Coordinates of C-alpha atoms in Angstrom, one line a residue:
M298 CA -9.0 -12.2 -7.1
V299 CA -11.4 -14.2 -8.8
N300 CA -11.4 -18.3 -8.7
Q301 CA -8.1 -18.7 -6.8
E302 CA -8.5 -21.1 -4.0
V303 CA -8.0 -20.2 -0.4
I304 CA -7.5 -21.4 3.1
V305 CA -9.5 -19.6 5.6
I306 CA -8.7 -19.8 9.5
H307 CA -10.4 -17.9 12.0
P308 CA -7.9 -17.4 15.1
Y309 CA -10.0 -16.9 18.5
L310 CA -9.1 -16.8 21.8
K311 CA -10.0 -19.6 24.0
N312 CA -11.3 -17.8 27.3
N313 CA -13.4 -15.4 24.5
R314 CA -16.9 -17.2 24.3
V315 CA -17.5 -15.8 21.1
N316 CA -19.6 -18.5 18.7
K317 CA -16.6 -19.7 16.7
S318 CA -18.1 -21.6 13.9
H319 CA -20.7 -18.6 13.5
R320 CA -17.9 -16.8 12.9
L321 CA -15.9 -19.4 10.4
S322 CA -19.2 -19.3 8.7
E323 CA -19.2 -15.9 8.1
A324 CA -15.4 -15.4 7.1
I325 CA -16.3 -18.2 4.3
N326 CA -19.3 -16.2 3.5
L327 CA -17.0 -13.1 2.9
V328 CA -13.8 -14.9 0.5
E329 CA -17.0 -16.4 -1.4
A330 CA -18.1 -12.4 -1.7
I331 CA -15.4 -11.9 -4.2
N332 CA -15.4 -15.5 -6.3
L333 CA -12.2 -17.5 -3.6
D334 CA -12.7 -21.3 -3.3
C335 CA -12.6 -22.2 -0.2
K336 CA -10.7 -25.7 -0.1
Y337 CA -9.8 -25.8 3.5
S338 CA -11.2 -23.9 6.8
S339 CA -10.7 -24.1 10.6
S340 CA -11.2 -22.4 13.4
V341 CA -7.8 -21.8 16.2
G342 CA -8.0 -21.7 20.0
L343 CA -5.3 -19.6 21.0
I344 CA -4.6 -19.2 24.7
N345 CA -2.7 -16.0 23.5
I346 CA -1.7 -14.1 20.5
N347 CA 2.3 -14.9 19.3
S348 CA 3.7 -11.2 18.3
N349 CA 5.3 -12.2 15.6
T350 CA 2.9 -14.5 13.6
F351 CA -0.6 -14.2 15.5
I352 CA -0.8 -17.9 15.6
N353 CA 2.1 -20.2 17.2
K354 CA 4.4 -22.1 15.3
G355 CA 2.8 -25.3 15.9
Y356 CA -0.1 -24.0 13.8
V357 CA 2.1 -22.3 11.5
N358 CA 4.1 -25.8 10.9
I359 CA 0.9 -27.0 10.6
L360 CA -0.8 -24.9 7.8
K361 CA 2.7 -24.7 6.0
N362 CA 2.1 -28.4 5.2
K363 CA -1.9 -28.1 4.4
I364 CA -1.0 -25.2 2.0
Y365 CA 1.8 -27.1 0.5
D366 CA -0.5 -30.5 0.4
L367 CA -3.6 -28.4 -1.4
K368 CA -1.3 -26.0 -3.6
I369 CA -2.9 -23.5 -2.1
Q370 CA -1.4 -20.2 -2.7
L371 CA -3.7 -17.8 -0.9
L372 CA -4.0 -17.7 3.5
Y373 CA -7.2 -15.7 4.6
L374 CA -6.9 -15.2 8.6
N375 CA -10.0 -13.9 10.1
T376 CA -8.7 -10.9 12.2
N377 CA -6.8 -7.8 11.4
L378 CA -2.8 -8.7 11.6
S379 CA 0.1 -6.4 12.1
P380 CA 2.1 -5.1 9.0
I381 CA 5.3 -7.9 10.7
Q382 CA 2.7 -10.3 11.3
Q383 CA 1.4 -10.8 7.9
R384 CA 5.4 -10.8 6.6
N385 CA 6.3 -12.9 8.7
L386 CA 3.5 -15.8 8.4
E387 CA 4.3 -14.9 4.2
N388 CA 7.3 -15.8 4.6
S389 CA 6.7 -19.0 6.3
L390 CA 3.9 -20.3 4.7
K391 CA 5.1 -19.0 1.4
C392 CA 1.8 -17.6 0.4
K393 CA -0.2 -14.9 0.3
V394 CA -1.8 -13.5 3.5
I395 CA -4.2 -11.1 3.8
D396 CA -6.3 -10.3 6.7
R397 CA -10.3 -9.1 7.5
T398 CA -8.8 -5.3 6.3
G399 CA -7.3 -6.1 3.7
L400 CA -10.4 -8.9 2.3
I401 CA -12.9 -6.7 3.1
L402 CA -11.0 -3.6 0.5
E403 CA -10.9 -6.0 -1.8
I404 CA -15.1 -6.9 -1.2
F405 CA -15.5 -2.8 -1.8
G406 CA -13.0 -2.6 -4.7
S407 CA -14.8 -5.5 -6.9
R408 CA -18.5 -3.9 -5.9
A409 CA -17.5 -0.4 -7.1
K410 CA -19.2 0.8 -9.6
S411 CA -18.4 4.7 -10.5
N412 CA -15.3 6.0 -11.1
E413 CA -15.2 8.0 -7.9
G414 CA -16.3 5.1 -5.9
K415 CA -12.9 2.4 -8.0
L416 CA -10.8 6.0 -7.2
S417 CA -11.9 6.0 -3.2
V418 CA -11.4 2.3 -3.0
K419 CA -8.3 2.6 -4.9
L420 CA -7.4 5.6 -2.2
A421 CA -8.5 3.4 1.1
S422 CA -6.2 0.3 -0.4
L423 CA -3.1 2.5 -1.1
Q424 CA -3.4 4.2 2.6
F425 CA -3.8 0.9 4.3
Q426 CA -0.6 -0.9 1.9
K427 CA 1.8 2.6 3.1
S428 CA 1.1 1.8 6.4
R429 CA 1.8 -2.1 5.9
L430 CA 5.4 -1.4 4.2
V431 CA 7.7 -3.3 6.5
R432 CA 11.6 -3.5 6.7
S433 CA 11.6 -6.5 4.8
W434 CA 14.3 -5.8 2.7
T435 CA 15.9 -2.7 4.2
H436 CA 19.4 -4.3 4.2
L437 CA 19.3 -2.9 0.4
E438 CA 20.1 0.5 -0.5
R439 CA 19.4 1.9 -3.4
Q440 CA 22.2 4.6 -3.8
R441 CA 25.2 6.1 -1.3
G442 CA 24.4 9.6 -0.8
G443 CA 27.0 12.4 -1.2
A444 CA 30.7 11.6 -2.1
G445 CA 33.7 10.0 -0.2
F446 CA 33.6 9.3 2.9
M447 CA 30.9 11.5 3.7
G448 CA 28.1 10.5 2.2
G449 CA 25.5 8.3 4.2
P450 CA 22.9 5.5 2.7
G451 CA 21.0 6.6 0.1
E452 CA 17.0 6.0 0.0
K453 CA 16.3 2.3 1.1
Q454 CA 13.6 0.5 -0.9
I455 CA 11.3 1.5 1.8
E456 CA 11.6 5.4 0.9
S457 CA 11.5 4.5 -2.7
D458 CA 7.9 2.4 -2.0
K459 CA 6.8 4.8 0.6
R460 CA 7.2 7.5 -2.1
Q461 CA 5.6 6.0 -4.6
I462 CA 2.3 5.4 -2.5
T463 CA 2.0 8.8 -1.5
E464 CA 2.6 10.2 -5.0
Q465 CA -0.4 7.9 -6.1
I466 CA -1.9 8.9 -3.0
N467 CA -2.0 12.8 -4.0
R468 CA -3.3 11.4 -7.6
I469 CA -5.9 9.9 -6.6
K470 CA -7.4 13.2 -4.1
K471 CA -6.8 15.1 -7.2
K472 CA -9.0 13.6 -9.0
I473 CA -11.7 13.0 -6.1

């Protein structure tokens, strides 16, 4: 990620007395550490965490308009998202969404110099990706198993993706 424009959002629970301006400033510094260009930033107070998108629907719509107006393709949410929350936000906002862990992996990746360091970051990144695969397209069956009416569904896309990532992880572990 180089010279890409990003929106930075720091969500916080309203009953938490954390210094939100300091946290937002820190979030902006993190995205700038890998040459991302922050075009808009904001702290958003939450009464509670939405299990589907982390932030409430009203703020998702505000962000959707801001992303469209600024022609942004990347949103950084300064928190840890579940795989489902990340997928739902990406589907709603029509842009890539990264959370704090994803950004930190990007920072480590951009700064790794040695071959072993690069492989270690790649390994951590693949393990993170594997844990975040969600059932976003399980309606697509890759094949049918067996013959006739006895055959059940074959390998689904998510299973194929997990298998491929596991193979990559094993290759990297052997190199390290």
